[in-house]
mmCIF file of C-alpha atoms in Angstrom:
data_model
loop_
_atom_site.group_PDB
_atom_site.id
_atom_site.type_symbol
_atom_site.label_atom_id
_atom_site.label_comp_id
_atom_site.label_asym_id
_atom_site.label_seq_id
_atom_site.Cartn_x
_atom_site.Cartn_y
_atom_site.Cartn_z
ATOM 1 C CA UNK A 1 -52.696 55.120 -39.388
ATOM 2 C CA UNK A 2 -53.013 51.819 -41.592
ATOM 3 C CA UNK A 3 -54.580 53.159 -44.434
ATOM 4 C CA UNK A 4 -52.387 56.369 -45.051
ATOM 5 C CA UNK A 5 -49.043 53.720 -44.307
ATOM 6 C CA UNK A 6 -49.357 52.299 -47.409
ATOM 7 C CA UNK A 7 -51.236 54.548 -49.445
ATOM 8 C CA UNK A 8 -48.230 54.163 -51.915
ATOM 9 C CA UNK A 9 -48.186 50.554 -52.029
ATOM 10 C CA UNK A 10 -52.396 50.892 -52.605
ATOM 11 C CA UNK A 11 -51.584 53.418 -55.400
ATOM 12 C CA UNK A 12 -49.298 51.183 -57.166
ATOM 13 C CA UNK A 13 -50.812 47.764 -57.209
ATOM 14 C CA UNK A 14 -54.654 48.676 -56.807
ATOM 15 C CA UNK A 15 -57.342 47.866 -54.428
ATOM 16 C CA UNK A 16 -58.074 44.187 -54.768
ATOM 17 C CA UNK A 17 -54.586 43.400 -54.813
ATOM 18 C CA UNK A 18 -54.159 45.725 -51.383
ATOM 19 C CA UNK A 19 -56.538 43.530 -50.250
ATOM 20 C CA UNK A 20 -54.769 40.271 -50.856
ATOM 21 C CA UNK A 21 -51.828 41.589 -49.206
ATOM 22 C CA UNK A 22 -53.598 42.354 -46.115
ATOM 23 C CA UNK A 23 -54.946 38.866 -45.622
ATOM 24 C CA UNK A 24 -52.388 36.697 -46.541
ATOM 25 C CA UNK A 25 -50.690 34.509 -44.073
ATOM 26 C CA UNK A 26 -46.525 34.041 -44.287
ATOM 27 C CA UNK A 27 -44.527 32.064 -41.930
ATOM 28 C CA UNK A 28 -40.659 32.665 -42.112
ATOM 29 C CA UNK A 29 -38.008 30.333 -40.979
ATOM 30 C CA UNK A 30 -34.704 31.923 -40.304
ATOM 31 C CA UNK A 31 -35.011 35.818 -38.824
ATOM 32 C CA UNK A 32 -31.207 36.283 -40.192
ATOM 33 C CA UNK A 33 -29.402 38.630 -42.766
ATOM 34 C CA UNK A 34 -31.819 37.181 -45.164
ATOM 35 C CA UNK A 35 -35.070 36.283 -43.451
ATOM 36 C CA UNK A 36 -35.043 39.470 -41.292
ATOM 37 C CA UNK A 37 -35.460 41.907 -44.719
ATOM 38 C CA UNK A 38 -38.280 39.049 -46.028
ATOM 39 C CA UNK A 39 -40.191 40.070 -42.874
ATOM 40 C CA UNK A 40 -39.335 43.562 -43.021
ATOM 41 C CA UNK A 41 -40.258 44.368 -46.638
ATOM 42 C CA UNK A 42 -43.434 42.251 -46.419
ATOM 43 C CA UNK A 43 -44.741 44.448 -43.712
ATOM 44 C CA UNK A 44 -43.400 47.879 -44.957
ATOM 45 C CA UNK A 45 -45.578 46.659 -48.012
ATOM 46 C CA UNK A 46 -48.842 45.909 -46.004
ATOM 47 C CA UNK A 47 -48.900 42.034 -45.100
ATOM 48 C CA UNK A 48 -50.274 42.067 -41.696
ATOM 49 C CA UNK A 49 -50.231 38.454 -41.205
ATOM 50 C CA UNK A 50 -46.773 36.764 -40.430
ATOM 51 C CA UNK A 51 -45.284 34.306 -38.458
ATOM 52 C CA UNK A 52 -41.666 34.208 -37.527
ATOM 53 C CA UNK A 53 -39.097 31.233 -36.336
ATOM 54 C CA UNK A 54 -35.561 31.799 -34.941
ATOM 55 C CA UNK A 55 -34.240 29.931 -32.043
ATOM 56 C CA UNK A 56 -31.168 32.369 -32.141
ATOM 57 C CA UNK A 57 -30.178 35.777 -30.060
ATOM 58 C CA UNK A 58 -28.954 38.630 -31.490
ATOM 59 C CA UNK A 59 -25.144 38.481 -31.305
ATOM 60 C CA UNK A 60 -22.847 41.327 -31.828
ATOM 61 C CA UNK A 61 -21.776 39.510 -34.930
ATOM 62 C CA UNK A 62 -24.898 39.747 -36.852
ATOM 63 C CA UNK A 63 -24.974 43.570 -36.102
ATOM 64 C CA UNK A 64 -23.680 44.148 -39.899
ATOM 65 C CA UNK A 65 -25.939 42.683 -41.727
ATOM 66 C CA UNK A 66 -29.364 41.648 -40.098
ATOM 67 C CA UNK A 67 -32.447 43.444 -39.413
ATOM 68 C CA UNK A 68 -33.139 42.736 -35.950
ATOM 69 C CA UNK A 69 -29.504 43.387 -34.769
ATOM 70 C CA UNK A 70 -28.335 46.533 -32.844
ATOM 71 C CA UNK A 71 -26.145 46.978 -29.741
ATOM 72 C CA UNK A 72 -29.496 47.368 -27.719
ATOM 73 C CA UNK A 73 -30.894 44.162 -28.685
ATOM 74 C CA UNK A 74 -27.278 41.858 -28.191
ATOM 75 C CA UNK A 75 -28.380 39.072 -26.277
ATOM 76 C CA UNK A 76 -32.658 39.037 -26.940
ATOM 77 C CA UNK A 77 -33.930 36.386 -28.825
ATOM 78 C CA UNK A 78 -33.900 37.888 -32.551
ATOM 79 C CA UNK A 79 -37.682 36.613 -33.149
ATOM 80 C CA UNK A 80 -38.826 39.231 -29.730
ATOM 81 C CA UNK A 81 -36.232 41.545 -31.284
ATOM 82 C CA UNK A 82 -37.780 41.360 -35.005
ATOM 83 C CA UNK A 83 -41.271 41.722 -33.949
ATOM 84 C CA UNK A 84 -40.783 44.815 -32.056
ATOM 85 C CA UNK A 85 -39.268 46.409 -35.159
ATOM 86 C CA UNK A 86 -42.109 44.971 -37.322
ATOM 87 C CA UNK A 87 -44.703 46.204 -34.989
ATOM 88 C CA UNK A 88 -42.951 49.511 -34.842
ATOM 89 C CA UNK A 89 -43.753 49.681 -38.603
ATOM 90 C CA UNK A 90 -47.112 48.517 -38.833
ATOM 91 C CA UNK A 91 -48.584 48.219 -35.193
ATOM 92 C CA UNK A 92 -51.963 46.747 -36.691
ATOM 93 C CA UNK A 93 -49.852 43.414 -38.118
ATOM 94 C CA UNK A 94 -50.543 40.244 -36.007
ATOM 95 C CA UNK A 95 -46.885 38.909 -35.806
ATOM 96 C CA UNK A 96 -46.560 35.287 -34.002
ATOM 97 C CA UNK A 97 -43.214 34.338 -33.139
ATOM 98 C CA UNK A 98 -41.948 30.791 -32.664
ATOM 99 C CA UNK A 99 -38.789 30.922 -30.784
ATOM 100 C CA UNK A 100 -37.592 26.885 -31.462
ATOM 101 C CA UNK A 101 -35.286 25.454 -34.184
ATOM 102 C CA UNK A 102 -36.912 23.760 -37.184
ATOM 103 C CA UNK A 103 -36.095 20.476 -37.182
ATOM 104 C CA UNK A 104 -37.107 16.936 -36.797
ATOM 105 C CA UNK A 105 -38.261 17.144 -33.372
ATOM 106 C CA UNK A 106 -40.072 20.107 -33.968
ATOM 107 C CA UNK A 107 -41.184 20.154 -37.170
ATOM 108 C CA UNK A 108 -44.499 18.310 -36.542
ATOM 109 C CA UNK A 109 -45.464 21.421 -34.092
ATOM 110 C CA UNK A 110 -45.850 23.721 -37.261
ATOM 111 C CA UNK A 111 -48.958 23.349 -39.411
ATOM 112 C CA UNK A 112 -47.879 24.659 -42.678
ATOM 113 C CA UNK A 113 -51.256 24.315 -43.734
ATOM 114 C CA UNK A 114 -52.006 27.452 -41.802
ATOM 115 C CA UNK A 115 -49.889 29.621 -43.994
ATOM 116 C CA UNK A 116 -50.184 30.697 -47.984
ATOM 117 C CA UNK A 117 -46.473 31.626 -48.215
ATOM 118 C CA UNK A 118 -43.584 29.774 -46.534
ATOM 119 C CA UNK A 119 -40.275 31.171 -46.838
ATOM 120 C CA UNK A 120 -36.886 29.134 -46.137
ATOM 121 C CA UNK A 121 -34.068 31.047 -44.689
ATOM 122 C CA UNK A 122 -32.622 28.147 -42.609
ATOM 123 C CA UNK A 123 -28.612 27.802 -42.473
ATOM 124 C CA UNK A 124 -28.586 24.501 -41.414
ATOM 125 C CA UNK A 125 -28.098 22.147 -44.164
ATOM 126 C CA UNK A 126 -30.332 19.085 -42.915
ATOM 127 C CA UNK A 127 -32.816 21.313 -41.087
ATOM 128 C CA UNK A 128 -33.235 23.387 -44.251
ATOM 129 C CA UNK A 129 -33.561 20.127 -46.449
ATOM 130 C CA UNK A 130 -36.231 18.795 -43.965
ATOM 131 C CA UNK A 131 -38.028 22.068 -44.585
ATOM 132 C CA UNK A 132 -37.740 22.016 -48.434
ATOM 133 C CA UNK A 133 -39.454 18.394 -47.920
ATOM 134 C CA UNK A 134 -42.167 19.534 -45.880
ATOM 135 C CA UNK A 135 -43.321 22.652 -47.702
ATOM 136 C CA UNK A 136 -43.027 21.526 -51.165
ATOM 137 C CA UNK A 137 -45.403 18.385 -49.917
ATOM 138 C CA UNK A 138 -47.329 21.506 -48.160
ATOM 139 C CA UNK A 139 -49.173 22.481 -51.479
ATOM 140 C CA UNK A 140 -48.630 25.676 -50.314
ATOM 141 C CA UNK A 141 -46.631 28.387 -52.253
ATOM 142 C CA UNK A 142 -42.960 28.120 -51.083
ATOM 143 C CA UNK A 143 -39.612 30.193 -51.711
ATOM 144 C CA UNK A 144 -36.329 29.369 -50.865
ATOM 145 C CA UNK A 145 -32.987 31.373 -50.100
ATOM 146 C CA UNK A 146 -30.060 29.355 -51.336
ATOM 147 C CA UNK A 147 -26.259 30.677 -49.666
ATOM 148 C CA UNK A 148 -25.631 34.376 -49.158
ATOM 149 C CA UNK A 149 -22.585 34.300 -47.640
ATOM 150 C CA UNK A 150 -19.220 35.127 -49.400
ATOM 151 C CA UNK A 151 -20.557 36.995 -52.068
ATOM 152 C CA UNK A 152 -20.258 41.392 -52.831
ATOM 153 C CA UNK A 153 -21.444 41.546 -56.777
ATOM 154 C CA UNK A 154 -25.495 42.526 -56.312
ATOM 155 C CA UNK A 155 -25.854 42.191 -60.033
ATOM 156 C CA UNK A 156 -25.108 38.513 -59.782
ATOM 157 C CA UNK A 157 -28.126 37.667 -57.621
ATOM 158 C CA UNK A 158 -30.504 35.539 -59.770
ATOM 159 C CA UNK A 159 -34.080 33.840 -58.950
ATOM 160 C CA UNK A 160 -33.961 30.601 -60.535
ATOM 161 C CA UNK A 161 -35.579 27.043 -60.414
ATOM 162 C CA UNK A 162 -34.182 24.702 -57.513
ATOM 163 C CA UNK A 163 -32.896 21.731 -59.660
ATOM 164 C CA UNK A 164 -31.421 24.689 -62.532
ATOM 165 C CA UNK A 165 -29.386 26.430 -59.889
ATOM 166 C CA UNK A 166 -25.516 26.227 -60.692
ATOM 167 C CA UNK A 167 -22.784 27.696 -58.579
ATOM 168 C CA UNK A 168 -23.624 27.586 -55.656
ATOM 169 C CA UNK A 169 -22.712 25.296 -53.075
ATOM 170 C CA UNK A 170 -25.217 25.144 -50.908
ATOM 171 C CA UNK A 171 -27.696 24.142 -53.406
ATOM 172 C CA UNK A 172 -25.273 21.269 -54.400
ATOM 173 C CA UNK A 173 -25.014 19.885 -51.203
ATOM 174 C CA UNK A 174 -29.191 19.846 -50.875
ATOM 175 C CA UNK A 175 -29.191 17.989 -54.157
ATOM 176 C CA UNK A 176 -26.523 14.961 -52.896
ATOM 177 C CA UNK A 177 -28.550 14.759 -50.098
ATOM 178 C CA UNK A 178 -32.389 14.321 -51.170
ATOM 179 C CA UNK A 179 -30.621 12.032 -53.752
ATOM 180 C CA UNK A 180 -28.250 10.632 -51.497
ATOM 181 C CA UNK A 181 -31.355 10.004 -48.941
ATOM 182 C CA UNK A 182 -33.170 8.820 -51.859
ATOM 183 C CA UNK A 183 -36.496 11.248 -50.402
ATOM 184 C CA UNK A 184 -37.252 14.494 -53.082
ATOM 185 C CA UNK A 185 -39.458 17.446 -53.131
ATOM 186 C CA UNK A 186 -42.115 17.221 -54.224
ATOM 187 C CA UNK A 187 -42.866 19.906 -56.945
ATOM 188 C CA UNK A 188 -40.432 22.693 -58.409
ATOM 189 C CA UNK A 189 -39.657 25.524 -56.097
ATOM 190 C CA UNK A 190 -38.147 28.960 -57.014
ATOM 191 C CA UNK A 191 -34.683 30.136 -54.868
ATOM 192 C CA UNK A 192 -32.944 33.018 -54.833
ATOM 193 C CA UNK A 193 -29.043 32.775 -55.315
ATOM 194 C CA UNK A 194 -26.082 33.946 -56.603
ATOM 195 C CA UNK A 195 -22.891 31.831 -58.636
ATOM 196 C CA UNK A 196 -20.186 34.443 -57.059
ATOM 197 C CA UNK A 197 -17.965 32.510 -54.687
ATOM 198 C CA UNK A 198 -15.409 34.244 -52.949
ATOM 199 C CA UNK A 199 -12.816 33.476 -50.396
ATOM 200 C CA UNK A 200 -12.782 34.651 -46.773
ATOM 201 C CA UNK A 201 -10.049 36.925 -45.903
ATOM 202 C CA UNK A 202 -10.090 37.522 -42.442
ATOM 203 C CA UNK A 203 -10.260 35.268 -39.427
ATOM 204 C CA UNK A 204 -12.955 35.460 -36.733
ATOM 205 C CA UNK A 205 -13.409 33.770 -33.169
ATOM 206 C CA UNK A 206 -16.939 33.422 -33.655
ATOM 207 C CA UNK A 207 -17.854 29.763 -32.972
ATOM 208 C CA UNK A 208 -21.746 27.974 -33.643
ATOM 209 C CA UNK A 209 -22.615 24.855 -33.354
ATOM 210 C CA UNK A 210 -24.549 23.852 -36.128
ATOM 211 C CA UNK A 211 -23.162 25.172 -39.110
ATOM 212 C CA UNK A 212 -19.904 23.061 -40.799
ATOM 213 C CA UNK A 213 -18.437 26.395 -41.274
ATOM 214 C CA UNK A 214 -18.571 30.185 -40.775
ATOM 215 C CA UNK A 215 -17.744 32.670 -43.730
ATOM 216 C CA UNK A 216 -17.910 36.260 -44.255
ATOM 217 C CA UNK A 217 -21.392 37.836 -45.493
ATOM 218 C CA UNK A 218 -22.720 41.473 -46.351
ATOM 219 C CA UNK A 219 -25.408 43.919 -45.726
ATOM 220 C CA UNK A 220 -26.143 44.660 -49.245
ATOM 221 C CA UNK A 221 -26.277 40.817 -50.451
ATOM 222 C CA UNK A 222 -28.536 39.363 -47.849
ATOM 223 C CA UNK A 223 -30.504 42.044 -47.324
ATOM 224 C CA UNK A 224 -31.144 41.720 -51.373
ATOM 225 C CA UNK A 225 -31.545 38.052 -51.128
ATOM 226 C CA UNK A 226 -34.735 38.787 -48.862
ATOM 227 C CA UNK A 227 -35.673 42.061 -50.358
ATOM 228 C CA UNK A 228 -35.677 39.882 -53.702
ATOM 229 C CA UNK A 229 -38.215 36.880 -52.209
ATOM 230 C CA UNK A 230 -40.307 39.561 -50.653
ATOM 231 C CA UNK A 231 -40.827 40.931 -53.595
ATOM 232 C CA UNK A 232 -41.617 37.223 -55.515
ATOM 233 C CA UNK A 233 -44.474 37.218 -52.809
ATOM 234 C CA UNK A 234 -45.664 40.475 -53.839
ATOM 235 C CA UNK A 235 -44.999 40.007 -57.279
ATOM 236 C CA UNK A 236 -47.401 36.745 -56.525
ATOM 237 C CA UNK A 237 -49.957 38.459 -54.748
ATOM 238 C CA UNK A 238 -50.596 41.524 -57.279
ATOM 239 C CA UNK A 239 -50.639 39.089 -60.519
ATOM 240 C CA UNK A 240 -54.167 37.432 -59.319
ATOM 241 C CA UNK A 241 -56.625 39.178 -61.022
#
């Protein structure tokens, strides 16, 4: 079943590089509207080797705009709930799930070293920071997903250098705090991100207790945020040789 799956990615990219994209090893924090569509378009393209890490369940509120999210799956964990979907695609991949919340208690139970690819799709601000420091000092190859939320414009998404990034908030606030903490990365990372900032419209009752705030996000934007470092990966993996 494995080979004919992806005979079109094979046809496109080549043997060798088929290859590479079999082997590789990709660890993904944050199995939301934008991590869920990293791991989802890595393993519709034939990476086999991926590690996922959500403490989170699937709440009815993330129904519109992340992978793992369906009225059936309300209430699992959303790394049980991504897996099954990812081994519904490819039942050959060797998915590992880590169901814990990357931070500074648990960040030391993680060998990065393990992985070629680490993708950051954390919300929270200081957890994601904490991340950024640890991968970049990782030597291993690292991408980043800067805000999604509040944006609707897809032709304003943009892959840019960390320190270049302008307009968007979230970015800002990483950069007054690895200079307010005096501690940086340490090497250049590329993000994906968008300057659009809109204004939420609505009101919700949803509550969390880790984020500062909660605003309004789409389908189309975060799933293109992940579809867009998924494809960096690939883009990666196909250039060698």
């Amino acid at each position: 079943m494995e080979s004919s799956a992806f005979d079109r990615t094979a046809l496109l990219v080549g043997r060798q590089a088929m290859e590479r994209i079999s082997a590789v090893k990709v660890i993904v924090f944050g199995i939301g509207g934008v991590g869920s569509w990293v791991a989802e378009c890595l393993v519709r393209t034939g990476v086999r080797h991926i590690t996922l890490v959500d403490s989170d369940k699937v709440a009815i509120t993330n129904i519109n705009r992340q992978m793992p999210a369906t009225i059936a799956t309300v209430g699992e964990t959303k790394t049980t709930a991504a897996k099954r979907r990812l081994l519904e695609i490819n039942p050959d991949a060797v998915v590992q799930t880590l169901t814990l919340f990357y931070d500074a208690d648990t960040a030391s139970s993680i060998d990065l070293s393990e992985y070629d690819y680490i993708v950051d799709a954390i919300d929270s601000l200081k957890d994601k920071a904490l991340l950024i420091l640890n991968a970049t000092a990782s030597g291993k190859k690292f991408f980043s997903s800067m805000g999604a939320a509040l944006k609707m414009d897809p032709t304003k998404v943009r892959v840019g250098e960390f320190w270049t990034v302008r307009g968007c908030p979230l970015a800002r606030a990483l950069r007054n705090r690895f200079k307010r903490d005096k501690r940086y990365p340490s090497r250049k990372f590329q993000c994906v991100y968008s300057e659009e900032l809109l204004e939420n419209k609505g009101v919700t009752t949803e509550t969390c207790d880790y984020k500062a705030s909660i605003n309004g996000s789409l389908c189309h934007i975060t799933a293109i945020f992940g579809m867009t470092i998924a494809g960096m990966i690939i883009r990666d993996l196909t250039s060698c040789g």
